[in-house]
XYZ file of C-alpha atoms in Angstrom:
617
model
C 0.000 0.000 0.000
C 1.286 3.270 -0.880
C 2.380 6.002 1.579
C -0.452 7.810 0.456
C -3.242 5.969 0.469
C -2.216 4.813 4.019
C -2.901 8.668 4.805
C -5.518 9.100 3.208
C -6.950 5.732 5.522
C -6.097 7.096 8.561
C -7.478 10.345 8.294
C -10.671 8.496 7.612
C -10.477 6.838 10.490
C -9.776 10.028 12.338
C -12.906 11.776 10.788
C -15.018 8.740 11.716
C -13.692 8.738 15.315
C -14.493 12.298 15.741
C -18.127 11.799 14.338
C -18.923 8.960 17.005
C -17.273 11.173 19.742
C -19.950 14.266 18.736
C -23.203 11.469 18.101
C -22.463 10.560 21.463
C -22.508 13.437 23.102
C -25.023 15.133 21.777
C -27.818 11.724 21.047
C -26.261 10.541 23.941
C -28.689 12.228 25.764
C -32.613 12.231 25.031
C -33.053 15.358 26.823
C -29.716 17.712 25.376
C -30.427 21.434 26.031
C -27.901 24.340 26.181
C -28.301 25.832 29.364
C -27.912 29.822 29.091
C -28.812 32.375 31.930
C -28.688 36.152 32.008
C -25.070 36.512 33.306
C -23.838 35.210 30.148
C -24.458 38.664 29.029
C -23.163 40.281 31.603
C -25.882 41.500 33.506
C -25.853 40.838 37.221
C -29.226 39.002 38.661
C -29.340 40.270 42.284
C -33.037 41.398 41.801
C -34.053 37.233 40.752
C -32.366 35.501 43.094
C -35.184 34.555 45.099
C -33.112 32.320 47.845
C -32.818 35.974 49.135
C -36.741 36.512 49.012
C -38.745 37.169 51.999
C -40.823 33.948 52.142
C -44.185 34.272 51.012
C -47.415 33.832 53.492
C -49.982 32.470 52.875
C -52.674 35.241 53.717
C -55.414 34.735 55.400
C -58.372 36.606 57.439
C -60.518 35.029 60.513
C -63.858 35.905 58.675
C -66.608 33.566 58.615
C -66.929 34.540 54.739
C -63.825 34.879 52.124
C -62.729 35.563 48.922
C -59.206 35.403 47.404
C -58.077 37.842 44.543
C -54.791 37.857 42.622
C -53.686 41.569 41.509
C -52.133 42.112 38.727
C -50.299 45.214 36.694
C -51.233 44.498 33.156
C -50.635 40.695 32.995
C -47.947 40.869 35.711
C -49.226 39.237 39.292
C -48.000 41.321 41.682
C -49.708 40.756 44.646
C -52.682 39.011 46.821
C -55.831 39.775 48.491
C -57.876 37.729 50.829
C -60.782 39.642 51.899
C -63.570 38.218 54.256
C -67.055 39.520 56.219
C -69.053 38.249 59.250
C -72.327 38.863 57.487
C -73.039 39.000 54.097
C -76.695 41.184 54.158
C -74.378 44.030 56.163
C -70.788 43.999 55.518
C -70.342 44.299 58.536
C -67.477 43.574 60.291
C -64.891 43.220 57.291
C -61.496 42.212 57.431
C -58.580 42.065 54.424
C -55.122 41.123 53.450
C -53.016 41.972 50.976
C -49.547 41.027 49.788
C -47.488 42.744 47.701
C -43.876 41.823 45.997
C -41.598 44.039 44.351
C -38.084 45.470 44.547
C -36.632 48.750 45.388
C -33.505 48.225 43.429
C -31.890 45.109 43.421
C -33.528 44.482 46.750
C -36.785 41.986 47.231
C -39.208 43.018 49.127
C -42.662 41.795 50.498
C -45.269 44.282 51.972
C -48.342 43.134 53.786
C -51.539 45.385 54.307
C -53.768 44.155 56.213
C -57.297 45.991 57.106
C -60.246 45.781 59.317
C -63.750 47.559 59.875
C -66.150 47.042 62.367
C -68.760 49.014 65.047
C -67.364 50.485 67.825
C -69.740 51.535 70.440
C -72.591 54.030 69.965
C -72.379 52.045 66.728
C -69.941 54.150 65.002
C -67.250 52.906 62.567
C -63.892 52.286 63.012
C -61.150 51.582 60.088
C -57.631 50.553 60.602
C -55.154 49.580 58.212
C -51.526 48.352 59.249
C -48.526 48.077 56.913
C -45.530 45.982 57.594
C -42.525 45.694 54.759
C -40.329 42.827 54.877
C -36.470 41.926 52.756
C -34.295 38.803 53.438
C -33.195 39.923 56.391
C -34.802 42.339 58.523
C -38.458 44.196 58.097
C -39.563 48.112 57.857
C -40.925 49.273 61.349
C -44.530 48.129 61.206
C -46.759 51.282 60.601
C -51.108 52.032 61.236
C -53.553 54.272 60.203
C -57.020 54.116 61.765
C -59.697 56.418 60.640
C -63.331 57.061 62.466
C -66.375 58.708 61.614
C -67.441 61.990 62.900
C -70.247 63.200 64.048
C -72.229 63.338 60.396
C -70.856 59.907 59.778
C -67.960 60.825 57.560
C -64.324 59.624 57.483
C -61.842 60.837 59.315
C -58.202 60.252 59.397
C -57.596 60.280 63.301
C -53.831 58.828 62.832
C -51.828 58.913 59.701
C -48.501 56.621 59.937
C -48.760 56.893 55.681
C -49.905 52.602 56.237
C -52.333 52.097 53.090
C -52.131 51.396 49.421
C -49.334 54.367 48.853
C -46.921 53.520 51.051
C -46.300 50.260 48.740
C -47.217 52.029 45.171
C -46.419 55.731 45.339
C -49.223 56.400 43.133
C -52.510 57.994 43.402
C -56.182 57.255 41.614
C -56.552 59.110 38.671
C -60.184 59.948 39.499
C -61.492 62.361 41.529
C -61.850 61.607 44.952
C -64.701 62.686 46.969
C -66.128 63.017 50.578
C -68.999 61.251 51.583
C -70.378 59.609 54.366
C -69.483 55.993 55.873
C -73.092 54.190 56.733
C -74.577 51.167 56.304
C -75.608 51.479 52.718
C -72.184 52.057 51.392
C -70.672 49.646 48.871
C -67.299 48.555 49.575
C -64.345 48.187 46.586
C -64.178 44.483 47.192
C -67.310 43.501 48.354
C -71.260 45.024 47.992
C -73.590 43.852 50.779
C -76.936 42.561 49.639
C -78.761 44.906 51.648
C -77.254 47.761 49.792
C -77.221 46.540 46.035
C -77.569 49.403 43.520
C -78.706 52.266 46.640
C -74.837 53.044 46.819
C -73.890 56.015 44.249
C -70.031 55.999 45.536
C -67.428 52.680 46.599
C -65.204 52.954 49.103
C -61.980 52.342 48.014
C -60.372 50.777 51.895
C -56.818 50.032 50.840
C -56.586 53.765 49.607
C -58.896 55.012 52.038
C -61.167 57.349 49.327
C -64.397 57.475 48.277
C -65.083 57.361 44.122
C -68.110 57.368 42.163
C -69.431 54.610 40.898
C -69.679 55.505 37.341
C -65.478 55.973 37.775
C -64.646 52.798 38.804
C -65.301 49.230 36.586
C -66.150 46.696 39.204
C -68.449 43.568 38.693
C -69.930 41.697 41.983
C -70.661 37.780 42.059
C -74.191 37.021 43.694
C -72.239 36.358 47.588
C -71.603 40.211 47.264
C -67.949 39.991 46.690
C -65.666 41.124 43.769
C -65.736 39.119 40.803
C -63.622 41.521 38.742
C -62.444 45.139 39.372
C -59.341 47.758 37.997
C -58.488 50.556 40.074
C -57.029 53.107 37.653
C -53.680 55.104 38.559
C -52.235 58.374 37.577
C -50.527 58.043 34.026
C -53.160 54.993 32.977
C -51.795 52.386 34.380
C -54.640 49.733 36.148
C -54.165 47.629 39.087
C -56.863 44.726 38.318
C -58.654 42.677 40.848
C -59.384 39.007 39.933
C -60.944 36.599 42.069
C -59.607 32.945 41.805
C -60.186 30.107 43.758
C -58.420 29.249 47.055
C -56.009 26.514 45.508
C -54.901 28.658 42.822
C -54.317 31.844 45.348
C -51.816 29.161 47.105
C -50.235 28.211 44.361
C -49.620 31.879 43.347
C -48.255 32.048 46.923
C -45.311 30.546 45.989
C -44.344 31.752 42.761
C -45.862 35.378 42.714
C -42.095 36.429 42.948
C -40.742 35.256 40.031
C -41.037 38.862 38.120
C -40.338 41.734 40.842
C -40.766 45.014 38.971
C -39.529 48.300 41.500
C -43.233 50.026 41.632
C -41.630 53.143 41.547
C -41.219 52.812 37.784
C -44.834 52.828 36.510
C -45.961 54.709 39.113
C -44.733 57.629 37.495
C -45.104 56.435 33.746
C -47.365 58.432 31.616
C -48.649 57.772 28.000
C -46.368 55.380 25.918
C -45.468 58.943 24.073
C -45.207 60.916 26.602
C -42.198 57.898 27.682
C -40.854 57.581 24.669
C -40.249 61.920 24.207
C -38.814 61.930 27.972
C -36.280 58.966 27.180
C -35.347 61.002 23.529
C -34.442 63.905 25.561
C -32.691 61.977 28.152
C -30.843 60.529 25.028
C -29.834 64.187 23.720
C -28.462 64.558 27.078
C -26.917 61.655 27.185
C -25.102 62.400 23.925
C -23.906 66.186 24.473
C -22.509 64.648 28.403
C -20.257 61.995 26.451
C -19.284 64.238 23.704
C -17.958 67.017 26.755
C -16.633 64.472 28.929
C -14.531 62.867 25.646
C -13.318 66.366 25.084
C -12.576 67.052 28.553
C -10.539 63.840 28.774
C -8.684 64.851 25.093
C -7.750 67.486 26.410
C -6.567 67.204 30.048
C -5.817 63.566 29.903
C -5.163 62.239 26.833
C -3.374 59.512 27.351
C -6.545 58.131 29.363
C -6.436 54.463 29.151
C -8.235 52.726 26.399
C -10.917 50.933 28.274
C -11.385 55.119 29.821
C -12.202 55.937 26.580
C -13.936 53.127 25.197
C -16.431 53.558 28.037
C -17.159 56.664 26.591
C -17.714 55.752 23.315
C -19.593 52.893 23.756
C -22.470 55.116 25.861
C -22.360 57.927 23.183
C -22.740 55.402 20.340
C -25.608 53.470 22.269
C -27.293 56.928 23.300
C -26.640 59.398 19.551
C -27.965 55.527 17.951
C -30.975 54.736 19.619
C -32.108 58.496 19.420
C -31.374 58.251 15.683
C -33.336 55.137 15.247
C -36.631 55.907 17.498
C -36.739 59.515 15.450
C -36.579 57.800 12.453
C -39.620 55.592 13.531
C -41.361 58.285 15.556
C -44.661 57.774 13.423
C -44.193 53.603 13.922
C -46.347 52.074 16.622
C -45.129 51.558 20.324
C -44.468 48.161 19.884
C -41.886 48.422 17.416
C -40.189 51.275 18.588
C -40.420 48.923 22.357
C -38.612 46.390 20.322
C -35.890 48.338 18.589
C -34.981 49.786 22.114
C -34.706 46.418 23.626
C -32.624 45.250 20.908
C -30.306 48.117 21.230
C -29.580 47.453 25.315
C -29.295 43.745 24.326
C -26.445 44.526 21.565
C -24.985 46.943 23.567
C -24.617 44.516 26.665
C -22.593 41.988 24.253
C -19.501 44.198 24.294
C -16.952 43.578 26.790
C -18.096 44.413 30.329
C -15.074 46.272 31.059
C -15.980 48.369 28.025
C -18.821 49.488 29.570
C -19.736 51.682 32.374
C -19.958 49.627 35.726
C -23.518 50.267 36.519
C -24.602 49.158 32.868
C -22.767 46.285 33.193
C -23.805 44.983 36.238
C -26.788 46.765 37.251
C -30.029 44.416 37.551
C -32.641 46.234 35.610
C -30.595 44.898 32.815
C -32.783 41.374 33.521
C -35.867 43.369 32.871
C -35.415 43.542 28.897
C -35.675 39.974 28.370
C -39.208 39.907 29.526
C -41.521 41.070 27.248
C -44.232 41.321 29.426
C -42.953 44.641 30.947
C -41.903 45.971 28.126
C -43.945 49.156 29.023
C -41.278 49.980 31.345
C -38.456 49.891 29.380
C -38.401 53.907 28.361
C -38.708 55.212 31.820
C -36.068 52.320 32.651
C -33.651 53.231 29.880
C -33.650 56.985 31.108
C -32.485 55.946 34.610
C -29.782 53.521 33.517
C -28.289 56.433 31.434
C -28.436 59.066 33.754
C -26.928 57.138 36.325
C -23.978 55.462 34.197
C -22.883 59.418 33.135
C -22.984 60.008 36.450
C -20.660 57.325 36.896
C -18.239 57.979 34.008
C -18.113 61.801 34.614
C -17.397 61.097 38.543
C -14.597 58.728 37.037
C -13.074 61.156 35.166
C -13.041 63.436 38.202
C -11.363 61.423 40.480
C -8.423 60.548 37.467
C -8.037 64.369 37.346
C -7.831 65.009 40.624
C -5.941 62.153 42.089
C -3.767 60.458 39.266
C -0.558 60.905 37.723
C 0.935 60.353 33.746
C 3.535 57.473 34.434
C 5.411 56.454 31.097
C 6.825 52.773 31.168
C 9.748 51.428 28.871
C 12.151 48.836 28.630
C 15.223 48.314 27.952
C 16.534 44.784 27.164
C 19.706 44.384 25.694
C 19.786 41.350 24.465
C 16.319 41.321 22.687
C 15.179 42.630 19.938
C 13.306 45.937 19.109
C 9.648 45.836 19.716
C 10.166 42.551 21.221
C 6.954 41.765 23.392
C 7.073 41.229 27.410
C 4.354 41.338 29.919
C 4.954 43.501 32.908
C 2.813 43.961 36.450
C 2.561 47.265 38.162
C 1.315 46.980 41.402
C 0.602 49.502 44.115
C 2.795 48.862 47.064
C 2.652 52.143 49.164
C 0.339 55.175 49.021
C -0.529 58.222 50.244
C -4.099 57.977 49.966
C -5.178 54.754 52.960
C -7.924 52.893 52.790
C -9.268 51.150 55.809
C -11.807 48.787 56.910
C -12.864 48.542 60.848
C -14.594 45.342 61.970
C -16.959 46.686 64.299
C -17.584 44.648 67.741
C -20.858 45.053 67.495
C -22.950 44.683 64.060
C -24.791 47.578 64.588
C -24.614 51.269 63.470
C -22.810 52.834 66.072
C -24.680 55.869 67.953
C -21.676 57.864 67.362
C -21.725 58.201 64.022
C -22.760 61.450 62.369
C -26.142 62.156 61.190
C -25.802 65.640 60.767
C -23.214 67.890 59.101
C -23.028 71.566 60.265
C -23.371 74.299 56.580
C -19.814 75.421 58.006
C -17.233 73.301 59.241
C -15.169 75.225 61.850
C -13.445 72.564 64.321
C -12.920 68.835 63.558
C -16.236 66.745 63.478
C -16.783 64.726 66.869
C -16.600 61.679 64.813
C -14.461 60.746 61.420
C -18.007 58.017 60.847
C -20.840 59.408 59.080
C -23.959 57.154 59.538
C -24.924 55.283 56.137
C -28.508 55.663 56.053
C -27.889 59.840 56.430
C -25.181 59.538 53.154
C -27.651 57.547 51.428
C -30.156 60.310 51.287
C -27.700 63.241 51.245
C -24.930 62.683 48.982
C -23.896 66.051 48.427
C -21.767 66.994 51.181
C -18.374 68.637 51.314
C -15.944 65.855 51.620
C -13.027 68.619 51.174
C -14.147 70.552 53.895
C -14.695 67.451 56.075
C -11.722 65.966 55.422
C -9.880 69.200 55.947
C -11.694 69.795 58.924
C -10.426 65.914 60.254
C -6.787 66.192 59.044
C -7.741 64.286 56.098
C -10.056 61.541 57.928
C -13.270 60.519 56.508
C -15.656 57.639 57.160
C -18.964 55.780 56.679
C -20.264 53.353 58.822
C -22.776 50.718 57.106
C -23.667 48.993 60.230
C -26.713 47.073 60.618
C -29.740 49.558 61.342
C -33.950 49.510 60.712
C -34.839 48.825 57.673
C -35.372 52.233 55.361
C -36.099 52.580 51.661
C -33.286 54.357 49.835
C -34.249 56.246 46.429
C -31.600 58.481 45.599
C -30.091 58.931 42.041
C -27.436 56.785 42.250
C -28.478 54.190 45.099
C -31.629 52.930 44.971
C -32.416 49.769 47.610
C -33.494 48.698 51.338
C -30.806 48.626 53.784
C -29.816 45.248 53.016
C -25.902 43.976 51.853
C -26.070 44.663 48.303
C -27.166 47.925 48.454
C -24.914 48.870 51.645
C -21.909 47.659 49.200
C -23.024 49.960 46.172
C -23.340 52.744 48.667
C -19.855 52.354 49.807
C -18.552 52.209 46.643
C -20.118 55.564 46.034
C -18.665 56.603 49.325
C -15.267 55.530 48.053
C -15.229 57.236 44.741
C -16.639 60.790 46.026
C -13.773 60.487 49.189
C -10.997 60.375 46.755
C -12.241 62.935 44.197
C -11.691 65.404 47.126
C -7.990 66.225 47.583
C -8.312 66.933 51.487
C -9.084 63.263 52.028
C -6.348 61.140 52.178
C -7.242 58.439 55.015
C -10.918 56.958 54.144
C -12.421 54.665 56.816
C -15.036 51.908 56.545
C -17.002 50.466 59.504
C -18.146 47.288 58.629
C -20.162 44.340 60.579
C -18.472 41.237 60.584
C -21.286 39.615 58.292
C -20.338 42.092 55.340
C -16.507 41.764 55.593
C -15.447 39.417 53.189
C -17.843 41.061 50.435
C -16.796 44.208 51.151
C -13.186 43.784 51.336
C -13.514 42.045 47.451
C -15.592 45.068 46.598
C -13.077 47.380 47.848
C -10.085 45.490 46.351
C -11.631 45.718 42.853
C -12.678 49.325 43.308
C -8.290 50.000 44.042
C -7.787 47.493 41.066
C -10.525 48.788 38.264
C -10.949 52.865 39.438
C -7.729 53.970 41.149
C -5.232 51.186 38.850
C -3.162 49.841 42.116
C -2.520 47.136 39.712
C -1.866 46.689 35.984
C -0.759 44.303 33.477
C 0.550 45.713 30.612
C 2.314 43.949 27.212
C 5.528 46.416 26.397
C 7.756 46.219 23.550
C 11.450 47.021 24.045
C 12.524 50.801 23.820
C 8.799 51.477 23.658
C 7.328 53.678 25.881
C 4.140 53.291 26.887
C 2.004 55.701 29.452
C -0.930 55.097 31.885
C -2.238 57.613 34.781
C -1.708 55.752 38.314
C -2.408 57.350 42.088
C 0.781 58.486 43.456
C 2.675 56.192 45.660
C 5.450 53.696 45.783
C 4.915 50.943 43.245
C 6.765 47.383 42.386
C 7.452 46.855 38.357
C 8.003 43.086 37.412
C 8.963 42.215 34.044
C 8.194 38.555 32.283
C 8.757 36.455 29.655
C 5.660 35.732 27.659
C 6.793 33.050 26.775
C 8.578 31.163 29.767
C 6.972 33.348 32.339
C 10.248 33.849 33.786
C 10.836 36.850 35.796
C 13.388 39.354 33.523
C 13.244 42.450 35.473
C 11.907 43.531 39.205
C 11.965 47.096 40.519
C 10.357 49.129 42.233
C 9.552 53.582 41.750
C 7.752 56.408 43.270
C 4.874 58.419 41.496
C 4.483 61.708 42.973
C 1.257 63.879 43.081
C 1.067 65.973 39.694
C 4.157 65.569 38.915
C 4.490 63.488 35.175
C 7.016 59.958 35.966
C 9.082 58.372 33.437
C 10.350 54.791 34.397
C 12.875 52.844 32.240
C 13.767 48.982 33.198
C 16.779 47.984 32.074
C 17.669 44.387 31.592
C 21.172 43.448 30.388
């Protein structure tokens, strides 16, 4: 046999080997799928992970007769009601509970309203309504309002703790709401007593705690009296409908009503589908005027910004000047498609690198939200806030790298390799000026020391270097100069454990749980170093958040202030990077043996521009 037919044999057999190798894997299997999940696109998931979840009750009420009513936001269940009465001629007594889920930020939360009517003595009415938010790991101080009727039988709000159907949707009826008196003959939202069938010209809407016409609301009643189906419309359009189900299926939805939280501060505020779509184009114009500045800005004080710096930049003005371009272009198409071009431009965008992008793009978890359709509706208002918030970020980057870094040019010097050669070299941050420190706190809670309060002028050091986290969360805007100055250069922020608040600000948005105690820190971090006057930046952590914050804070020293970078240089090739000032450690390798060539070690001062040269004979 010749040489090359034998050849041509074996790579037969080769072929055939490789055939049997792929039909068994893949018919191996009846059942072969390709497993995918939203991180594969670089989105973070906090918001779904519902191991975190408060668990689900099961509501329930102790009256004698019940219904049970899933609530949904267009075809979105987002919460239960089990409502129940003693008598069913009357009304009279009445009890209710709801359940809501939803997320403020990435954080889960579960808020339970529960209600109750019934006679007091001289047979007047009483109303009280209690609400009580829960996350993972700690609940909102449990809050009541309790109205009573006066002496011509109307409503009155005798204590207002803000506990009814606006302290969970910050929304309001879009009808007209009325006064009117609280008797016997009044229908009820959820249930219309047969004594009082069609006398009633207004419902009483409990969970809100209004009166509204009848010919304003669309409500139909089964024979028993109670709610068959009913919407209760909100400011902007948006309806909240009623359904009744039965009791097996309102268990059911029990445990899986979590499985889309939606933050109800979104389409709360959402107006007509237009009215979106012109506020997100104008967030988009400014959007694209911020990146073309900033790019500028950076051309022309630092422009030998890092790649990734600038790629950032371009990627967001691209994204924003594009989709602007696109939705104009198809400003006379219908909602729907112009819903579906702006989901398909966050998608495309999100396949770039993640370290091209802005950190809170990358990462944030609204990004989850535009692979379900059936909240597309709040994609415009959605978009708006992610792009605010990542130029927020970028231009806050490029604030601190003016402020704090300093033009280092590296080159090499290897005399026995040739020009433009290729080797890898490590920069890392040994010593610096600027100290960052984390103090395990004995106790896990906020400590009463720290400040909640900052005098308008600071005159004499601060009685404490701590500022409490829930008071930074919802005022951001302080003077860390003056601070900082005022403290010889000490600043900072305890995120103890403390009672559970709801944090809404334009950059942090989340319950006082870890995740949103570790973005607020990371704020903390960035804003501390922009200002000059701060040079030692404290953290007081519990013991329960220290090993997630101390990887948060590494990467923040790695990613935003470069304490370490790996570089490929080419001999007698400079190359230049901006770096924080401080005492750094050079180590040059082979890329191809990984053999150390070179180790050294050189000072970056403030302001001042470095060149370092490693020479290797």
């Amino acid at each position: 046999m010749s040489k090359q037919s034998t050849i041509v044999i074996l790579c037969l057999f080769g072929l055939l080997a490789i055939g049997s190798s792929i039909g068994i894997l893949f018919f191996g299997k009846k059942n072969f799928q390709i497993e995918t999940n939203f991180s594969q696109v670089n989105t973070a998931n906090a918001a779904q992970d519902f191991r975190d979840f408060p668990l689900p009750e099961n509501p329930s009420v102790s009256s004698k007769y019940n219904a049970w009513y899933v609530i949904n936001l267009g075809n979105i269940p987002i919460g239960l009601l089990v409502a129940g009465t003693e008598n069913l001629k009357t009304g009279i007594s009445t009890q209710y509970t709801m359940q809501f889920v939803s997320r403020i930020g990435s954080s889960p939360l579960l808020s339970i309203l529960k209600g109750e009517m019934d006679l007091e003595q001289e047979e007047q009415l009483k109303f009280q309504q209690t609400l009580l938010s829960r996350t993972a790991n700690g609940s909102f101080k449990e809050i009541q309002n309790i109205w009573r009727q006066d002496k011509n039988s109307n409503l009155e709000l005798d204590k207002d703790m803000g506990a009814n159907l606006q302290g969970i949707i910050p929304a309001t009826l879009s009808k007209n709401k009325i006064n009117a008196a609280l008797n016997s003959s009044t229908r009820l939202f959820y249930f219309e007593a047969k004594d009082t069938k069609n006398k009633s010209t207004k419902t009483f809407v409990p969970f809100s705690g209004n009166f509204i016409n009848n010919s304003d609301i669309d409500v139909k009643y089964d024979d028993d009296g109670f709610l068959n189906t009913g919407k209760l419309i909100l400011e902007g359009g948006n309806e909240l409908q009623f359904v009744r189900i039965e009791q097996d299926r309102f268990s059911s939805l029990t445990k899986s009503i979590a499985e889309t939280l939606i933050d109800f501060g979104w389409f709360a505020s959402l107006n007509s589908m237009k009215n979106e779509f012109d506020y997100l184009r104008k967030s988009l114009e400014t959007c694209t005027l911020q990146a073309t500045s900033l790019n500028n800005k950076m051309i022309r004080y630092m422009p030998q910004s890092s790649y990734l710096a600038y790629r950032r930049i371009v990627n967001m003005s691209h994204f924003c000047s594009s989709l602007n371009r696109h939705l104009s272009t198809k400003d006379a198409d219908s909602s729907a498609s112009k819903l579906v071009i702006l989901s398909n431009s966050v998608k495309n965008l999100l396949k770039e690198n993640p370290q091209e992008l802005p950190y809170y793009f990358a990462y944030s978890p609204d990004m989850t939200l535009f692979y379900n359709d059936t909240i597309s509706f709040l994609w415009p208002r959605i978009t708006s806030l992610l792009v605010k918030t990542t130029m927020s970020e970028l231009e806050n980057n490029f604030e601190l790298d003016k402020s704090r870094k300093s033009l280092v040019g590296i080159q090499l010097n290897i005399s026995n390799m040739q020009s433009r050669a290729v080797v890898r070299a490590q920069i890392k941050l040994i010593e610096s000026p600027l100290n960052f420190n984390i103090e395990t706190a004995q106790l896990s809670n906020m400590s009463a020391s720290s400040l909640s309060d900052i005098p308008m002028n600071i005159e004499k050091p601060l009685t404490s270097i701590f500022l409490d986290g829930q008071f930074f969360a919802k005022k951001m805007d302080i003077s860390f100069d003056e601070i900082c100055k005022a403290n010889n250069g000490k600043i900072g922020l305890d995120i103890g454990d403390a009672p559970q608040v709801a944090i809404n600000s334009e950059s942090i948005r989340g319950v006082w749980d870890m995740q949103t105690r570790i973005e607020l820190a990371r704020q903390f971090a960035i804003k501390s170093t922009i200002a000059k006057n701060c040079s030692d930046i404290s953290f007081r952590v519990p013991v329960s958040l220290q090993k997630a914050f101390s990887k948060e804070l590494e990467q923040f020293k790695s990613e935003v202030l470069g304490s370490e970078n790996e570089l490929l240089l080419s001999n007698n090739i400079q190359k230049k990077l901006w770096i924080v000032p401080g005492k750094y450690r050079l180590v040059v390798t082979s890329l191809v043996t990984g053999a150390v060539l070179s180790a050294q070690e050189f000072s970056v001062a403030s302001g001042v521009n470095t060149n370092v040269t490693a020479k290797i004979n």
